Short mmCIF file of C-alpha atoms and ligand atoms in Angstrom, two decimals:
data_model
loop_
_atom_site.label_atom_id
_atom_site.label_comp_id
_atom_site.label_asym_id
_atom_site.label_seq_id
_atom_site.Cartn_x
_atom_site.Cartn_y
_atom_site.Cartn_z
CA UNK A 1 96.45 23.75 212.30
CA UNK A 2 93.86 21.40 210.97
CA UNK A 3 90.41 22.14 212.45
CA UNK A 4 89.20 19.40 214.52
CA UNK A 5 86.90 21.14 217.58
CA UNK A 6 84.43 23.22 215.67
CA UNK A 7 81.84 23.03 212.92
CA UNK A 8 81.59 24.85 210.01
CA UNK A 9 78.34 26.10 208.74
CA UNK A 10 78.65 28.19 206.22
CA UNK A 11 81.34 31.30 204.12
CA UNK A 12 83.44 31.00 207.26
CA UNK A 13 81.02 30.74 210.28
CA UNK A 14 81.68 28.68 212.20
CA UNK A 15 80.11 26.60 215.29
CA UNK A 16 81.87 26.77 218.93
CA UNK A 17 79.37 25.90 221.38
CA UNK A 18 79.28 23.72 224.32
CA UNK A 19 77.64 21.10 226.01
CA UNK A 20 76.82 20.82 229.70
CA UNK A 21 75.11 17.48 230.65
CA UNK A 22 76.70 18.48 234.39
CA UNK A 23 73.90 21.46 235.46
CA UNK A 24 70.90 19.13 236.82
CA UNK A 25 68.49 22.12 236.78
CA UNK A 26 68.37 25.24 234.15
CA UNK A 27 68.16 28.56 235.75
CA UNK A 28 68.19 26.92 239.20
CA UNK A 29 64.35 25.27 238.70
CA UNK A 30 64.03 23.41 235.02
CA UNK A 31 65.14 19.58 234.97
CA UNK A 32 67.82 19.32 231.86
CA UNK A 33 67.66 15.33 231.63
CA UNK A 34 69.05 15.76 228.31
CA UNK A 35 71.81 18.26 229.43
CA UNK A 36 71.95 21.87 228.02
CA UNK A 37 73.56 23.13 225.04
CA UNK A 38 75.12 26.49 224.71
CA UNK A 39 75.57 27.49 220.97
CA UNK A 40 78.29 29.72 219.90
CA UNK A 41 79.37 31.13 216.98
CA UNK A 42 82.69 32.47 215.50
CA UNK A 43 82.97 34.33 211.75
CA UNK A 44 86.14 34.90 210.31
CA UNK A 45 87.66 36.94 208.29
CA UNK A 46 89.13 40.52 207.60
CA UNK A 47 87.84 40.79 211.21
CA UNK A 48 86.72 37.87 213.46
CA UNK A 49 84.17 37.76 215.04
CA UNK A 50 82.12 35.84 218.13
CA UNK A 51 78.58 35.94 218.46
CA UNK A 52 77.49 34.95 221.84
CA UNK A 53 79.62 33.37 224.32
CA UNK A 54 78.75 30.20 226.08
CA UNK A 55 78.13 29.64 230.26
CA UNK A 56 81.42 29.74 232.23
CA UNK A 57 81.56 26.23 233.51
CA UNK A 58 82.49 25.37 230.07
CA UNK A 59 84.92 28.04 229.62
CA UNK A 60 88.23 25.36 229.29
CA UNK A 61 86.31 23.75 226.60
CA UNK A 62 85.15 26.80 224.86
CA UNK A 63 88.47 28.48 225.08
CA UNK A 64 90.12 25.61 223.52
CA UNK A 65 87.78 25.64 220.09
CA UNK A 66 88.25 29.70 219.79
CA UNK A 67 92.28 29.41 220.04
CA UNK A 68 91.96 26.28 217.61
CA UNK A 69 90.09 28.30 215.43
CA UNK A 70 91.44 31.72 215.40
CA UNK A 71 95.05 29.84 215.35
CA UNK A 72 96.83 33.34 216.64
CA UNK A 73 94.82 35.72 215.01
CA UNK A 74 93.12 38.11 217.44
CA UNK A 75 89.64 38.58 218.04
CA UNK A 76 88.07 41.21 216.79
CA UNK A 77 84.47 41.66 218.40
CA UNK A 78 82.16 40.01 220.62
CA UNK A 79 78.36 40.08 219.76
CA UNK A 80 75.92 39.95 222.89
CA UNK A 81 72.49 39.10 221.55
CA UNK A 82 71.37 38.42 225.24
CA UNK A 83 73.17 39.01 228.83
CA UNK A 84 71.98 36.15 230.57
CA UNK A 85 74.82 34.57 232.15
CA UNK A 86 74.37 30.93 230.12
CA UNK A 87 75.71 33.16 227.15
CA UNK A 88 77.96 35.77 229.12
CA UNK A 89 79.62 34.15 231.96
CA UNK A 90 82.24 33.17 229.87
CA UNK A 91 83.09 36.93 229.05
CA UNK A 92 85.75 37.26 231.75
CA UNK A 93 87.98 34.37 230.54
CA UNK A 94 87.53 35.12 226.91
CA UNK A 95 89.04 38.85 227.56
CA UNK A 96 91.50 37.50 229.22
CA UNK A 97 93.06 35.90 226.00
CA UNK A 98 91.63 38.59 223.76
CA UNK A 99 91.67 41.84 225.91
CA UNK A 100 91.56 43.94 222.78
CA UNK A 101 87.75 42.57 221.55
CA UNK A 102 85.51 45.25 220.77
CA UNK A 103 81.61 44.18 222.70
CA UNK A 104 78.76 44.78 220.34
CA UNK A 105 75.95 45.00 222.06
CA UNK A 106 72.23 47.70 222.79
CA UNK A 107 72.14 50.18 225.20
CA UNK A 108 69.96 47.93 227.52
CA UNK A 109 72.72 45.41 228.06
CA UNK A 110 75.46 48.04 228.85
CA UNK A 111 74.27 48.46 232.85
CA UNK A 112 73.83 44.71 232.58
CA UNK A 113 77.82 44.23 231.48
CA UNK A 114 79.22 46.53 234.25
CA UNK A 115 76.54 44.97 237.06
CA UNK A 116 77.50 41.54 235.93
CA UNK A 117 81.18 41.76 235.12
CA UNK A 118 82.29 45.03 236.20
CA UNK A 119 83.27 45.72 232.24
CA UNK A 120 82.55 49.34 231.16
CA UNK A 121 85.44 49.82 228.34
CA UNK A 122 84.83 49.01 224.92
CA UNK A 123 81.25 48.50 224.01
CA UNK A 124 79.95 49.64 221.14
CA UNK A 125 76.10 50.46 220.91
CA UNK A 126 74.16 49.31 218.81
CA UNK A 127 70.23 50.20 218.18
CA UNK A 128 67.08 48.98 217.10
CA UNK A 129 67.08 48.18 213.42
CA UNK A 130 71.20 49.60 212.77
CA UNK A 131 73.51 48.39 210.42
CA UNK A 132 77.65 47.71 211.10
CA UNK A 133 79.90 46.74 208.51
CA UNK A 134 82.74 44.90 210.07
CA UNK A 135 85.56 43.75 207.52
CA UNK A 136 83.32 42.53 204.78
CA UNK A 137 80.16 41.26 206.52
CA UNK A 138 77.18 43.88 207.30
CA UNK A 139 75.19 42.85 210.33
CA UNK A 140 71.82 44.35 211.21
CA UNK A 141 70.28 44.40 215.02
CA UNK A 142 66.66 43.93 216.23
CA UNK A 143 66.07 44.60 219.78
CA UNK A 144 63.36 41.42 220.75
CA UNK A 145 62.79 42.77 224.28
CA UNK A 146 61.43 40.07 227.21
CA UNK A 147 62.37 37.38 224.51
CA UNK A 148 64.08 36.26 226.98
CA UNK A 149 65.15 39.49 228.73
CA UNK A 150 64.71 43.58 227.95
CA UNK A 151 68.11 43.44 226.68
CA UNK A 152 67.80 40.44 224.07
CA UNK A 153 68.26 41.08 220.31
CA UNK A 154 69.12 39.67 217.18
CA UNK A 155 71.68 39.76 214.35
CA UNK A 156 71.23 39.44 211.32
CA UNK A 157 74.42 39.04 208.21
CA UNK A 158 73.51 39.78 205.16
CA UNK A 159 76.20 37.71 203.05
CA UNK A 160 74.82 34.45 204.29
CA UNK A 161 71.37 35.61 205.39
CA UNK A 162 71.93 33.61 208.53
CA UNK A 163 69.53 35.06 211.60
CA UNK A 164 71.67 34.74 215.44
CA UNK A 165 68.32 34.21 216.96
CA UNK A 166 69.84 34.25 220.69
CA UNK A 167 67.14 32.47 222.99
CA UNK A 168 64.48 32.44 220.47
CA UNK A 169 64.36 28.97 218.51
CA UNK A 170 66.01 27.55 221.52
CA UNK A 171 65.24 24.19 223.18
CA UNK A 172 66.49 21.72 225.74
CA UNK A 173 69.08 19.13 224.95
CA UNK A 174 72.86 18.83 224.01
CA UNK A 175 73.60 18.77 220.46
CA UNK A 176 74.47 14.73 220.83
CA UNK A 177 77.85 14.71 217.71
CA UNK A 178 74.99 16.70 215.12
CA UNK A 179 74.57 20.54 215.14
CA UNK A 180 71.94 20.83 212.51
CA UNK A 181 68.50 19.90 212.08
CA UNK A 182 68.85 17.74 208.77
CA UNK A 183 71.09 15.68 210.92
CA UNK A 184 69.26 15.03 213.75
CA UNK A 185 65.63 13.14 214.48
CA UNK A 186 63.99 16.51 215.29
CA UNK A 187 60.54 14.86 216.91
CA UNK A 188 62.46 12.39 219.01
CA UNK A 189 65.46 14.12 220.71
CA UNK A 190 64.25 17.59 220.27
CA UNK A 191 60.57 18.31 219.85
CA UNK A 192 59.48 17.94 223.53
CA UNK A 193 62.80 19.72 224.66
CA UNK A 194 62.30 23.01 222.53
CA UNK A 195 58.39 22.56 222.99
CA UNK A 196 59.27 22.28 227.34
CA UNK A 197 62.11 25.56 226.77
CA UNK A 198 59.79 27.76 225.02
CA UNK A 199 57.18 26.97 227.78
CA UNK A 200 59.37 27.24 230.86
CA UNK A 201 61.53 30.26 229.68
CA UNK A 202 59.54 32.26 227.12
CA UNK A 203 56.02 31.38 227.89
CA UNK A 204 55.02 34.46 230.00
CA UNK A 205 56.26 36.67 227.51
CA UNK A 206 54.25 35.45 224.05
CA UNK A 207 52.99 38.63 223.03
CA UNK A 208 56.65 39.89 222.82
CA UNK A 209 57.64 36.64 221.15
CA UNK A 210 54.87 37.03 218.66
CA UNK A 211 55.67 40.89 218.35
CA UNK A 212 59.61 39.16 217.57
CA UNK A 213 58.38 37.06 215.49
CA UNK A 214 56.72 39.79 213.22
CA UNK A 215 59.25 42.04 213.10
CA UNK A 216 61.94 38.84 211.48
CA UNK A 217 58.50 37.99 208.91
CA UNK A 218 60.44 40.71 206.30
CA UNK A 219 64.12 39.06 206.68
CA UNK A 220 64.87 36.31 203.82
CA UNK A 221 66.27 33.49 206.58
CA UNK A 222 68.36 31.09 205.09
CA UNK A 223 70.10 30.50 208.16
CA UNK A 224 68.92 30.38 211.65
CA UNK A 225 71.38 30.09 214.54
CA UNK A 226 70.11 30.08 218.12
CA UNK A 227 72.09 29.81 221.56
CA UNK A 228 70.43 26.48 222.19
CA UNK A 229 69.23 23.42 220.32
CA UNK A 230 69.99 22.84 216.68
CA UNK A 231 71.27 25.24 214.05
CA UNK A 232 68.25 25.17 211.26
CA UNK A 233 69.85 25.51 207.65
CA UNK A 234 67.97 22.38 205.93
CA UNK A 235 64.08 23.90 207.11
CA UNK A 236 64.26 27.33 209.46
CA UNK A 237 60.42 27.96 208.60
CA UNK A 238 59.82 24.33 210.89
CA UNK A 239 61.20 26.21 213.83
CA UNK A 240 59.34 29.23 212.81
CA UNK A 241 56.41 27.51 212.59
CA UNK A 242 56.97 25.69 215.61
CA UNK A 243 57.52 28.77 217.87
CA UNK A 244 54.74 30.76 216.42
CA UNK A 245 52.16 28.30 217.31
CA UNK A 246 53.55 28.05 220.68
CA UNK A 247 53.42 31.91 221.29
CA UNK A 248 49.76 31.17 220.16
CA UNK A 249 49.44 28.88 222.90
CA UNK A 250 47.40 26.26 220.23
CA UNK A 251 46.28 23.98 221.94
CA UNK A 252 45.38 20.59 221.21
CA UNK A 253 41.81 18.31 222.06
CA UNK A 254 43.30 16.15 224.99
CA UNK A 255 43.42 16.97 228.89
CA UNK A 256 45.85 16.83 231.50
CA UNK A 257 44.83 15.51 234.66
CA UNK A 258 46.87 16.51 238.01
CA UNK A 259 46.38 15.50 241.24
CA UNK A 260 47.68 16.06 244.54
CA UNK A 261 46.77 13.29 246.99
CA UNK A 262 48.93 11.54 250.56
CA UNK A 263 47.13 8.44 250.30
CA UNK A 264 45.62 7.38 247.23
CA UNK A 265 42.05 8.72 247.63
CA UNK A 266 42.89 11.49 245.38
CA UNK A 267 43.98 9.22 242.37
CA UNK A 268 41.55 7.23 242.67
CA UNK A 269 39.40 10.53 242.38
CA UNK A 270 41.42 11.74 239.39
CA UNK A 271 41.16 8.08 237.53
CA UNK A 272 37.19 8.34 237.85
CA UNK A 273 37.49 11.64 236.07
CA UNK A 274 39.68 10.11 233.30
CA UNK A 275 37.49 7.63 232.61
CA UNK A 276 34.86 10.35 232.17
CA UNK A 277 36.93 11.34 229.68
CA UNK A 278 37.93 8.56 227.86
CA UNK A 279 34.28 7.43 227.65
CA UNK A 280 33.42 11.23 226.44
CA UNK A 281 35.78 10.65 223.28
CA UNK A 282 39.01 11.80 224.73
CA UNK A 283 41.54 9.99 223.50
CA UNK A 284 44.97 12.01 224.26
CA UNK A 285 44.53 12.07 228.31
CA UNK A 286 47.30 12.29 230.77
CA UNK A 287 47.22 11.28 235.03
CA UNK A 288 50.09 13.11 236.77
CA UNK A 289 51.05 13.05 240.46
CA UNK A 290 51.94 16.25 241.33
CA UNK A 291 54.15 14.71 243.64
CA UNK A 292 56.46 13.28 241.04
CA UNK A 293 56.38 15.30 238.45
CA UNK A 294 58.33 18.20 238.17
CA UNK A 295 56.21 21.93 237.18
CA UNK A 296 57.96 22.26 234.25
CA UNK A 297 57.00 18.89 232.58
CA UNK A 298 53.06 20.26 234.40
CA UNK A 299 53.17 23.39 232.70
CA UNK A 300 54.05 21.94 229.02
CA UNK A 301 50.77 20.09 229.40
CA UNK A 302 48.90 23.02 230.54
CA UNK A 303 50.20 25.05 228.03
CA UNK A 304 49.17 22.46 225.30
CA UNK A 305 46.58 20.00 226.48
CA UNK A 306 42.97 22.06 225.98
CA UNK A 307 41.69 20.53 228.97
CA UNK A 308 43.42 21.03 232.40
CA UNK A 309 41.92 18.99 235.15
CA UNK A 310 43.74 19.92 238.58
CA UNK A 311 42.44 17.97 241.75
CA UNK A 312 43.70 18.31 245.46
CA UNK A 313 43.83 16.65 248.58
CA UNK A 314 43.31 19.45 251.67
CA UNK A 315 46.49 20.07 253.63
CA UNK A 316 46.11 22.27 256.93
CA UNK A 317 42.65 23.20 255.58
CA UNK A 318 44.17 24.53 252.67
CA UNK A 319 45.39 23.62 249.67
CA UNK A 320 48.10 20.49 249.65
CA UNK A 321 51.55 22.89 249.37
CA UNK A 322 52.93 21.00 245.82
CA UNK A 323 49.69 22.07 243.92
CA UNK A 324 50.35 25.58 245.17
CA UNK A 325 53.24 25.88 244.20
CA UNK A 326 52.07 24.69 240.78
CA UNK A 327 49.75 27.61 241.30
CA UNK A 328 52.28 29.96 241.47
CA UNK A 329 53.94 28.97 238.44
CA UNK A 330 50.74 29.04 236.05
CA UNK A 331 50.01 32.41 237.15
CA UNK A 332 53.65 33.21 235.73
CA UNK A 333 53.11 31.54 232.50
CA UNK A 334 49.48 33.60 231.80
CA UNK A 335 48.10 30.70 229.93
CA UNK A 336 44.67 31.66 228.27
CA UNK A 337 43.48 29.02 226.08
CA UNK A 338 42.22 26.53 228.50
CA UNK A 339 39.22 24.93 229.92
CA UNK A 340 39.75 24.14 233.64
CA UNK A 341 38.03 21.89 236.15
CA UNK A 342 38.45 21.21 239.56
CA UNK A 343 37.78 19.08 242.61
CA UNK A 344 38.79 18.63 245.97
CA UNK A 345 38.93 16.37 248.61
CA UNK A 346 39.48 16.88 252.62
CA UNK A 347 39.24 15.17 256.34
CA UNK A 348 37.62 17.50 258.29
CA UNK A 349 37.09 20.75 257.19
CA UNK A 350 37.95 21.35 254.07
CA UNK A 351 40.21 23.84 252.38
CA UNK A 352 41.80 22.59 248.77
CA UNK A 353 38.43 23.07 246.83
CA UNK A 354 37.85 26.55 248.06
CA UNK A 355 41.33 27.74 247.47
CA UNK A 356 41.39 26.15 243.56
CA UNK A 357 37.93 27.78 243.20
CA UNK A 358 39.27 31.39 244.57
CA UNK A 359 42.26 31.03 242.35
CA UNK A 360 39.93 30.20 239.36
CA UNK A 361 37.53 33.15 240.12
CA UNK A 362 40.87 35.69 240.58
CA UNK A 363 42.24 34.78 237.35
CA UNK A 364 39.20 34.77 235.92
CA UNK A 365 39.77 31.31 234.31
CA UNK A 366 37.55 29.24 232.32
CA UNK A 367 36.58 26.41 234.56
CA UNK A 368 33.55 24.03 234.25
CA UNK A 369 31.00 25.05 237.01
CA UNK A 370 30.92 21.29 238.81
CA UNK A 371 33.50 21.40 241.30
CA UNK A 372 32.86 18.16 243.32
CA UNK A 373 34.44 18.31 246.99
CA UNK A 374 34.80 14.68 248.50
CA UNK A 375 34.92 13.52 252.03
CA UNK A 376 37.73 10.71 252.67
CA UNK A 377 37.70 7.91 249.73
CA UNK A 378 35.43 8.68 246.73
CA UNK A 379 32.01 5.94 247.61
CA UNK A 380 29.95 4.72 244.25
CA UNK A 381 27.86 7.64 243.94
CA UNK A 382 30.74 10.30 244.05
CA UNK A 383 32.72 7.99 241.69
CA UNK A 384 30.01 8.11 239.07
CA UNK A 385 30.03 12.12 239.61
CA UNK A 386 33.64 12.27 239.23
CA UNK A 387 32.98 10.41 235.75
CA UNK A 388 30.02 12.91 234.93
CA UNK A 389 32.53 15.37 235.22
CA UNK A 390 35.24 14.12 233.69
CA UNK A 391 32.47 13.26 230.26
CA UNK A 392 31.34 17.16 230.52
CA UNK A 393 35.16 17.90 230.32
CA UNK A 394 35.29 16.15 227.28
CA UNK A 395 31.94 17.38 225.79
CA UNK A 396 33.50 21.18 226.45
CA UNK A 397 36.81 20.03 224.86
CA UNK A 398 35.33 18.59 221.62
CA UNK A 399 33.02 21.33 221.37
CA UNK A 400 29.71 19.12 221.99
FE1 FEO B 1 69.64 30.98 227.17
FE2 FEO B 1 67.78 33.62 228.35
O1 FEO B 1 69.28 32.55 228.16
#
């Protein structure tokens, strides 16, 4: 049967993955504007072999590229780099047409199997650093714990020196026709989707990725095939690169500037302090209405802008409840490489200001010590403050 639904890569792997442009919102919370693509991959040979599985509400199409594929052979083994259930869910269906698969997969993702899926029969464990030869390939596994989850690992096959990097060198975005990166216009359709994945999913957990990252320095890559975003065979050390100054958090010399406000005081607060720092030789500055902008675009510019800038209206004498919220969600992502400023405005008594400044203090941040609370609409004298501030933002991020 001619092979029409999947892509090969390389000495018999092949690619099976899906795409979902259906799921508005990754793990329940992260936009996916550009849909989601869940990479798969299939080896054959004296035995075939799957490595990761794809979500389940692409099962049908999934199912269709293995049977194309393995054209009546059976399936030999599964490989779970990583339980979570955008690469497992599929499991049930799969075993249903190939109930005599073998699951490869670490002793951390066995509970995970039976919790999820109620499967408890043929597993074999594998541990940190092991080798398996399966018909004539040899794979190798590195456990990469919280990148993503305590489970997660990769595999590594010798013959082709291809790394199945599950999660890590993942990113937002179908795979658009193209599956690898020489084929594709990396910065425009996938740069700010990796750069937003890494932040959103990964981000807390940087000193793992950086302890993952590490342990793969001794493997000669040729080959680098994640569960998401493009398969890297033209340049893997550009994803390398890429990830490894994300788990740095490097950060570059602009600001973000986000405001909360009901009626427009609050921008016009937060443009005074832009124009601070435009006129204090800022030039990469970015306004955004906390209102409109979903956290996960907020926290890529957090996580790479060097200034943060985060201004509130007073709600209830506290804080307004979006830029809590937002809060929340910073605290998860432990960023550490920031300067911070704040300001606050209110009605009557207050609240936003002292509740930015607690959080600040708490998380022992790095945040410029004016922190200008305004009464109502900003007059000419706090407007020129709120440009003061915004030029001492920009003398702190240029270093002046
Ligand atoms: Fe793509 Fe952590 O799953």
């Amino acid at each position: 049967m001619e092979n029409l639904l999947s892509v090969p890569i390389k000495n018999d792997i092949y690619y099976i993955g899906t795409n979902d442009r259906q799921t508005p919102l990754f793990e329940g919370m992260w936009p996916l504007p550009n849909g989601v693509a869940y990479n798969s991959y299939l080896i054959k040979g004296k035995k075939n072999i799957i490595v990761d599985l794809v979500r389940v509400n692409t099962s049908s199409v999934y199912l269709n590229k293995v049977q194309e594929l393995l054209d009546g052979e059976d399936l030999d083994y599964i490989i779970i780099n990583h339980m979570e259930p955008d690469h497992t869910s599929s499991i049930k269906a799969v075993l249903d047409v190939y109930p005599k698969a073998k699951l490869i997969t670490n002793k951390r993702a066995v509970d995970m199997l039976n919790a999820y899926y109620e499967i408890e029969d043929n597993i074999i464990v594998v541990g940190e650093g092991e080798t398996l030869e399966l018909g004539d390939r040899e794979f190798t596994f590195y456990t990469t714990p919280m990148v993503h989850w305590p489970e997660s690992m990769v595999t590594y096959e010798a013959k082709t020196k291809t790394l199945f990097s599950q999660d890590i060198f993942g990113g937002f975005g179908t795979l658009d026709g193209a599956v690898f990166d020489d084929q594709v216009e990396f910065t425009k359709h996938y740069l700010e989707e990796i750069t937003r994945y890494y932040i959103n999913i990964v981000g807390k957990y940087s000193q793992q990725a950086l302890r993952a990252l590490k342990k793969l320095e001794g493997l000669d890559i040729e080959l680098i095939c994640p569960v998401h975003g493009p398969i890297w065979r033209e340049n893997p050390q550009k994803i390398i690169d890429l990830y490894t100054s994300l788990a740095k958090q490097e950060t570059i010399d602009g600001c973000v500037v986000i405001y909360g406000s009901m009626y427009g005081n609050t921008e016009q607060m937060a443009e005074a302090v832009a124009k601070g720092l435009a006129i204090g030789g800022i030039k990469d500055i970015k306004i955004r209405d906390i209102t409109k902008t979903p956290n996960s675009y907020l926290l890529s510019d957090i996580w790479r802008y060097k200034g943060v800038i985060l201004g509130s209206c007073s709600y209830d004498n506290s804080l307004f409840p979006p830029m809590n919220y937002l809060l929340t969600e910073i605290s998860h992502q432990r960023m550490k490489n920031n300067y911070w400023g704040i300001f606050g405005s209110y009605s009557w008594s207050g609240g936003a200001l002292k509740t930015l400044k607690k959080y600040m203090e708490d998380g022992k941040y790095d945040v410029l010590d004016t922190q200008l609370e305004i009464k109502g609409a900003a007059n000419d004298e706090e407007i020129e403050a709120l440009i003061n501030f915004g030029k001492e933002m920009a003398a702190k991020i240029l270093d002046k």
